[in-house]
Structures are given as C-alpha cells and as structure tokens.
Short mmCIF file of C-alpha atoms in Angstrom, two decimals:
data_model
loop_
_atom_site.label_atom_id
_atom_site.label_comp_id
_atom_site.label_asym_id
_atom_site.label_seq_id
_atom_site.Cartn_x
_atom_site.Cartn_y
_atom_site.Cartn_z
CA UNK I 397 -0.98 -12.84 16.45
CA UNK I 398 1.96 -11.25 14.84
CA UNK I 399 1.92 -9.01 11.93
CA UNK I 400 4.21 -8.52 8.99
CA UNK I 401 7.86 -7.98 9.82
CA UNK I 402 10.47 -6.52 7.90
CA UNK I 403 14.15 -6.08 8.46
CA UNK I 404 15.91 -4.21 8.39
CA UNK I 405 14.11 -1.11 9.63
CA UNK I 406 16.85 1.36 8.24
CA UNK I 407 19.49 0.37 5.65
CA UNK I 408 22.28 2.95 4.63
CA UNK I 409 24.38 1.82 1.75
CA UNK I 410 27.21 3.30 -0.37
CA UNK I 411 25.34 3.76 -4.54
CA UNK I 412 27.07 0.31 -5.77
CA UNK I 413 26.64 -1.62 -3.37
CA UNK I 414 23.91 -4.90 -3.03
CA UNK I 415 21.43 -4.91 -0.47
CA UNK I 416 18.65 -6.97 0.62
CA UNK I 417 15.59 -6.66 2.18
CA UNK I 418 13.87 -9.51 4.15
CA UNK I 419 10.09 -9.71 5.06
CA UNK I 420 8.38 -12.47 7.19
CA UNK I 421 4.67 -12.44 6.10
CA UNK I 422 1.69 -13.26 8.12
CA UNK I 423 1.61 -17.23 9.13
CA UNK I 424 -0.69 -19.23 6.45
CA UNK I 425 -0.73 -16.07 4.35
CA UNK I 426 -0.31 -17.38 1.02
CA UNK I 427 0.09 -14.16 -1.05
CA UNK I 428 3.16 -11.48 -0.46
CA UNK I 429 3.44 -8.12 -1.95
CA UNK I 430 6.33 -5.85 -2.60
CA UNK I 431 5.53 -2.00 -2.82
CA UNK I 432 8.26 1.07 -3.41
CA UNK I 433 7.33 4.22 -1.43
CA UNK I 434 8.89 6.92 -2.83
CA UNK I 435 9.50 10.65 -1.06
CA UNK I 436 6.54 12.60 -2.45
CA UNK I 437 5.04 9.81 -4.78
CA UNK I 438 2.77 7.15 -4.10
CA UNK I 439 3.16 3.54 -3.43
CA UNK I 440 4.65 1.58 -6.44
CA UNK I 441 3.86 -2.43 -6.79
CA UNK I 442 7.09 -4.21 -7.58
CA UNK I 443 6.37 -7.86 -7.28
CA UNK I 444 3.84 -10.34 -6.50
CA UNK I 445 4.20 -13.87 -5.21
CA UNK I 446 0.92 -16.49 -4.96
CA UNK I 447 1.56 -19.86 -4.28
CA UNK I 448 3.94 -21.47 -5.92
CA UNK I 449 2.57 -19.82 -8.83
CA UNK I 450 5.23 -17.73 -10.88
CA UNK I 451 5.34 -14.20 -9.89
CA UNK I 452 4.21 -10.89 -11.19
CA UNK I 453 7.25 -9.02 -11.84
CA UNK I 454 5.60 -6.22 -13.37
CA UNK I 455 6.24 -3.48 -11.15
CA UNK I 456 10.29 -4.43 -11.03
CA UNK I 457 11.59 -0.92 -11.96
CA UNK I 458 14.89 -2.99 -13.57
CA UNK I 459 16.74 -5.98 -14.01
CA UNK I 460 18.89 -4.62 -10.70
CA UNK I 461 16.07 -5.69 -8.54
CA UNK I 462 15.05 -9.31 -8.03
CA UNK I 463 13.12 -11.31 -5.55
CA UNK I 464 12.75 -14.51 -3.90
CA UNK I 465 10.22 -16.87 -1.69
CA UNK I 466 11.49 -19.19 0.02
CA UNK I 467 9.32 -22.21 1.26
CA UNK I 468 6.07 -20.02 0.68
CA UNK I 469 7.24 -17.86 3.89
CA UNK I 470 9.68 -15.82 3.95
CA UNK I 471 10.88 -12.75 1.01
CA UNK I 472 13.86 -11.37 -0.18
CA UNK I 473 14.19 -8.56 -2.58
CA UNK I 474 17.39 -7.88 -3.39
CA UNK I 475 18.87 -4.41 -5.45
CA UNK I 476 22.20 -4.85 -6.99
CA UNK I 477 24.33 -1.92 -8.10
CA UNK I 478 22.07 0.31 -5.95
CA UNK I 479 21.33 4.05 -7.04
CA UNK I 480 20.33 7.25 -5.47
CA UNK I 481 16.99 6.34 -7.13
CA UNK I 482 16.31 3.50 -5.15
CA UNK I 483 16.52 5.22 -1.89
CA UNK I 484 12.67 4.79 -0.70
CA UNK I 485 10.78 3.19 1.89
CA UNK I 486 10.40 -0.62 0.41
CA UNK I 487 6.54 -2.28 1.96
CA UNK I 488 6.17 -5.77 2.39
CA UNK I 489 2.12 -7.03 2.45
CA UNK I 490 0.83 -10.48 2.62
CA UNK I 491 -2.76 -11.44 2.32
CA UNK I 492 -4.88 -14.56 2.50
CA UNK I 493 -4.26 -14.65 -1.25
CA UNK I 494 -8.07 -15.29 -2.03
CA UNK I 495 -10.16 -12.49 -4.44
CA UNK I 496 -11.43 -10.60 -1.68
CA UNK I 497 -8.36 -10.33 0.28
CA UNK I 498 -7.60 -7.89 2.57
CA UNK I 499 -3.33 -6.79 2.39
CA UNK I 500 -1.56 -6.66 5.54
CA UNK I 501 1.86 -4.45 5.91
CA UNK I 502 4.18 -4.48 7.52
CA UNK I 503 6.40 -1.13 8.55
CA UNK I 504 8.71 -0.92 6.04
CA UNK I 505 12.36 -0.44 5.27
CA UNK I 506 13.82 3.26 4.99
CA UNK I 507 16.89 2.66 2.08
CA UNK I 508 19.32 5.66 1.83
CA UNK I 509 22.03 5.75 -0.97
CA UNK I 510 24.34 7.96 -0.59
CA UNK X 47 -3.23 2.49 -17.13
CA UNK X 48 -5.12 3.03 -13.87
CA UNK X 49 -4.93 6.51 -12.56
CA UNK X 50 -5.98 7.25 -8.93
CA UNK X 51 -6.26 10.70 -7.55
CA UNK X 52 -6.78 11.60 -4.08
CA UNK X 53 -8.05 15.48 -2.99
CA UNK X 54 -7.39 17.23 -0.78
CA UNK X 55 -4.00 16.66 -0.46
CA UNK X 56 -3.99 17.51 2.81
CA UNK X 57 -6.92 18.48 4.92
CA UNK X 58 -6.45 20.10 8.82
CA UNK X 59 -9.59 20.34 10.67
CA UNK X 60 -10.40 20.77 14.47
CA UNK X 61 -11.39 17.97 16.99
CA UNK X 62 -15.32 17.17 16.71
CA UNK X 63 -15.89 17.68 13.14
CA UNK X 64 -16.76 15.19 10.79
CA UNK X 65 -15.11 15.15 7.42
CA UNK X 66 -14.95 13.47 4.24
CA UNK X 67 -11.97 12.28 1.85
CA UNK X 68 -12.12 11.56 -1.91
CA UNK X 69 -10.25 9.08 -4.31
CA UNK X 70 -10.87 8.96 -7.81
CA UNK X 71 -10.21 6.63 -10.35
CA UNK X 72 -9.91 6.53 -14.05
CA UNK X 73 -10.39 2.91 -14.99
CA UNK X 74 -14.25 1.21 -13.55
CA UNK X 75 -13.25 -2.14 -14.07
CA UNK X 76 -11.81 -2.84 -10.69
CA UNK X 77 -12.42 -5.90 -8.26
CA UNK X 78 -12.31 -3.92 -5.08
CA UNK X 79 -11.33 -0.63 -3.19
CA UNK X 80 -9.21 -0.15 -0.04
CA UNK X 81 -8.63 2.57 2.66
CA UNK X 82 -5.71 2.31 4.83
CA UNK X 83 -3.74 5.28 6.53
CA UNK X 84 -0.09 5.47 7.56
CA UNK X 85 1.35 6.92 10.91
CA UNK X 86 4.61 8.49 10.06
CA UNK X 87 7.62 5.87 9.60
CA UNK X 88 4.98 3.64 10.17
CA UNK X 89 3.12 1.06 7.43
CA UNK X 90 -0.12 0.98 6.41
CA UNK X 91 -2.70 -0.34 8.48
CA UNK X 92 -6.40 -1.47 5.93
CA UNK X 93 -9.68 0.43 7.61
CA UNK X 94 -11.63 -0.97 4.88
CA UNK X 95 -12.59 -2.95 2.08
CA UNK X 96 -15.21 -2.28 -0.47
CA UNK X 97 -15.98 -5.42 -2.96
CA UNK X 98 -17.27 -3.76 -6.60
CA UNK X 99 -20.57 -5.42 -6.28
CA UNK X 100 -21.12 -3.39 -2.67
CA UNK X 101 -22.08 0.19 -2.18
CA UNK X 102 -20.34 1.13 1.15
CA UNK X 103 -18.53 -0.31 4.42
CA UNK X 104 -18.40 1.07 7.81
CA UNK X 105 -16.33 0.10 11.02
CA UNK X 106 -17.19 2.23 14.13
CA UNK X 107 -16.81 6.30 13.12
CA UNK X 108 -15.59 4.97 9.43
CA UNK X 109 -17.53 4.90 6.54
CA UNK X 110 -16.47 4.24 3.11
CA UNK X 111 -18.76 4.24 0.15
CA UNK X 112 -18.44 3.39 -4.01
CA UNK X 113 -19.69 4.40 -6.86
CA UNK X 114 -17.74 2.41 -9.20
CA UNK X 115 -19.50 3.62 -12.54
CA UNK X 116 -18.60 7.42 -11.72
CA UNK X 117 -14.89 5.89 -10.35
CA UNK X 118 -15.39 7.45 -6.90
CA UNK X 119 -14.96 6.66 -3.50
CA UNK X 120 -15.32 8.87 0.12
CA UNK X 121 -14.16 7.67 3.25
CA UNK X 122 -16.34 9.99 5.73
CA UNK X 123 -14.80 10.28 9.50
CA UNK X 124 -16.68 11.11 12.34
CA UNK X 125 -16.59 13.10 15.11
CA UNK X 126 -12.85 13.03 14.21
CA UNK X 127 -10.18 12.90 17.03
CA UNK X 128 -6.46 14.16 17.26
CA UNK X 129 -5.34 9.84 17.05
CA UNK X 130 -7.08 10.15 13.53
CA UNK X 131 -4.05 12.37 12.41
CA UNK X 132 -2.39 10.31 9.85
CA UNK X 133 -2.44 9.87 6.14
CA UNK X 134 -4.94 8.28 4.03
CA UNK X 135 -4.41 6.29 1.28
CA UNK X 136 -7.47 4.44 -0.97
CA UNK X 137 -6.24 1.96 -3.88
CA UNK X 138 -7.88 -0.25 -6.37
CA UNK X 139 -7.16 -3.44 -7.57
CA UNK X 140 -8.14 -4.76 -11.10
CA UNK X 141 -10.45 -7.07 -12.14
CA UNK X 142 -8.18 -8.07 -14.90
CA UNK X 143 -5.01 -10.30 -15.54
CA UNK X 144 -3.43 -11.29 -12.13
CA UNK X 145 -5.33 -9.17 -10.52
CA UNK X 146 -2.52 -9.10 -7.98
CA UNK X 147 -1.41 -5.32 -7.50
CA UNK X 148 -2.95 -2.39 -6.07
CA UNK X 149 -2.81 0.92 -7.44
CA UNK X 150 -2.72 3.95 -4.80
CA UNK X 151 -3.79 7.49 -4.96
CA UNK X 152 -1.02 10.33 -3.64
CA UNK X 153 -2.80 10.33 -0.10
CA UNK X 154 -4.65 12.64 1.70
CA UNK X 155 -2.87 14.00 4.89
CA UNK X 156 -4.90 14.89 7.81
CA UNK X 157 -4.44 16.72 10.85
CA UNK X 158 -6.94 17.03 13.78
CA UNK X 159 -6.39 19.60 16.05
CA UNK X 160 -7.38 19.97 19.83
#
C-alpha cells in the first residue's frame, strides 16, 4: 500500500516569508510525527499528534512554527517569518499509534532560506 | 535529557565482511529501540524494533541486540553488500510522559565497497 507522502519535495523561500509543509500519513495510522533534520545534526522531534488527543508540542523550536491535523489524516506544519535557521530537511512519520509501534517516514521536505 | 551517541561516525568496509554498529544511550528507562537507515535525499526506512523487555531482533543478514542496563545497542550486518551503503540511525523512545518522541543518535555512515 502506499507510504507516507510529503509535499512539497523542495521548498525555496525568501527569510520572511510563510511556508507550509503538508504530509499524508499512512491510511488508519492514528499517530503522526514531525522531525527537523538538520545539516550535520541529528533528527529533532517537533510535534506529536495521537488521536484526537492534544498534541506534544515539545520539540516546536518557537512560537513561528505551528501545526495542524485535520480529520485525523492529513498534517500541516506551518513556519511563519521563516529564518536561515529553519532551512532543514522537515520528516513526517505516522505509526499505528499503539506502545510498540513501529514509525513510518516518509521522504521529507528539503527547506532553503535564502 | 536523553543523550544518544552513535560510533563510528562513519565506517567504509569492503563487500563480504560482516560488521557491527553501536548506539549508546545515557538514560535506561526507555520503552523501545529502533534502527532505520537513510539513502541520501531519501527518508528513513525502520530495519528493526527492539521492545525493552527483549534482548535482540533479526530480519534476514540484520541483527540488532540490547542491553538496556549498560544503555547499548549493536546492529551487526552480514556478509554486507554495496545496496547496504546508507546511513544508520538507532533512537530510543521513553518510557515516560507521552512517550511519543524518539530521540536519535548522529548516525553512522557506511560505505561498502566492491
């Protein structure tokens, strides 16, 4: 069956600007992850969604960067006033959402601000 | 704060040998272990899972084993092939709070050479 998807696969955007990054998880997944990939650090958790349990915002680096499920299914993150920090690669996982889940990614989006 | 520290950071080794990759970690309380690896631009794809209560997991040339009191893990490849080129990256995930995030090592990189 189909994996995780993500779009876009490459985003370039001007520091300033908002952008958004969509991920379609893994049908009757009900958990979805949100991981930062930065060049030459690891991967850094950002957000958490179960459910319709509240989310673990934990990981969100700053108030610039939010997130949405919509319908259980599909993600948004969104980064507003983007920075020259923020360029990464942003990972999407889902997972069954029971304790010994395995995660599921999908291939990520490459962010560049210039 | 859980620390996890992959070595070597990179690792090249000819076709045919078998080899083994540690991941450290500083906190034992953890609910499970994962391996993936990443293909570059690529996401992660999971090799395996190892539950706390379990010692090791293998799929075909793969196996993975945990010694959660000493916060250790190996992945051990073998007979490795040039396709295993890729990076490997093992993460934990807490048996506390949420429980919802993983926390990744660096990576290991490996190359397998004809």
């Amino acid at each position: 069956g189909a994996g995780v998807s993500q779009s876009p696969s490459n985003k370039v955007t001007e520091k300033g600007k908002d952008v958004e990054l969509r991920c379609d998880p893994i049908s009757g997944h009900t958990a979805l992850y949100w991981y930062r990939q930065s060049l030459g650090q690891g991967l850094e958790f950002l957000i958490y969604f179960q459910g319709n349990s509240a989310p673990d915002k934990s990981g969100l680096p700053s108030d610039r960067f939010s997130a949405e499920r919509t319908g259980g299914s599909v993600s948004t993150l969104t980064i507003q006033r983007t920075q020259q920090e923020d360029s990464a690669v942003y990972l999407c996982a889902s997972s069954w959402g029971l304790g010994t889940d395995t995660q599921y990614f999908g291939p990520g989006t490459r962010l560049t601000v210039l | 704060k859980q620390e996890v520290t992959q070595i070597p950071a990179a690792l090249s080794v000819p076709e045919g040998e078998n080899l083994v990759l540690n991941c450290s970690f500083t906190d034992s309380a953890i609910y499970n272990l994962q391996w993936f690896r990443q293909d570059p631009g690529k996401g992660l794809t999971s090799l395996l899972l190892i539950q706390s209560s379990q010692r090791e997991q293998t799929s075909g040339r793969l196996n993975a084993s945990l010694d959660k009191s000493s916060g250790r893990s190996t992945l051990y490849i073998a007979a490795s092939q040039p396709g295993d080129s890729a990076t490997y990256l093992c993460a934990v995930r807490p048996n506390t709070g949420t429980a919802s995030k993983l926390t990744f090592g660096t990576g290991t990189r490996l190359q397998v050479t004809l």
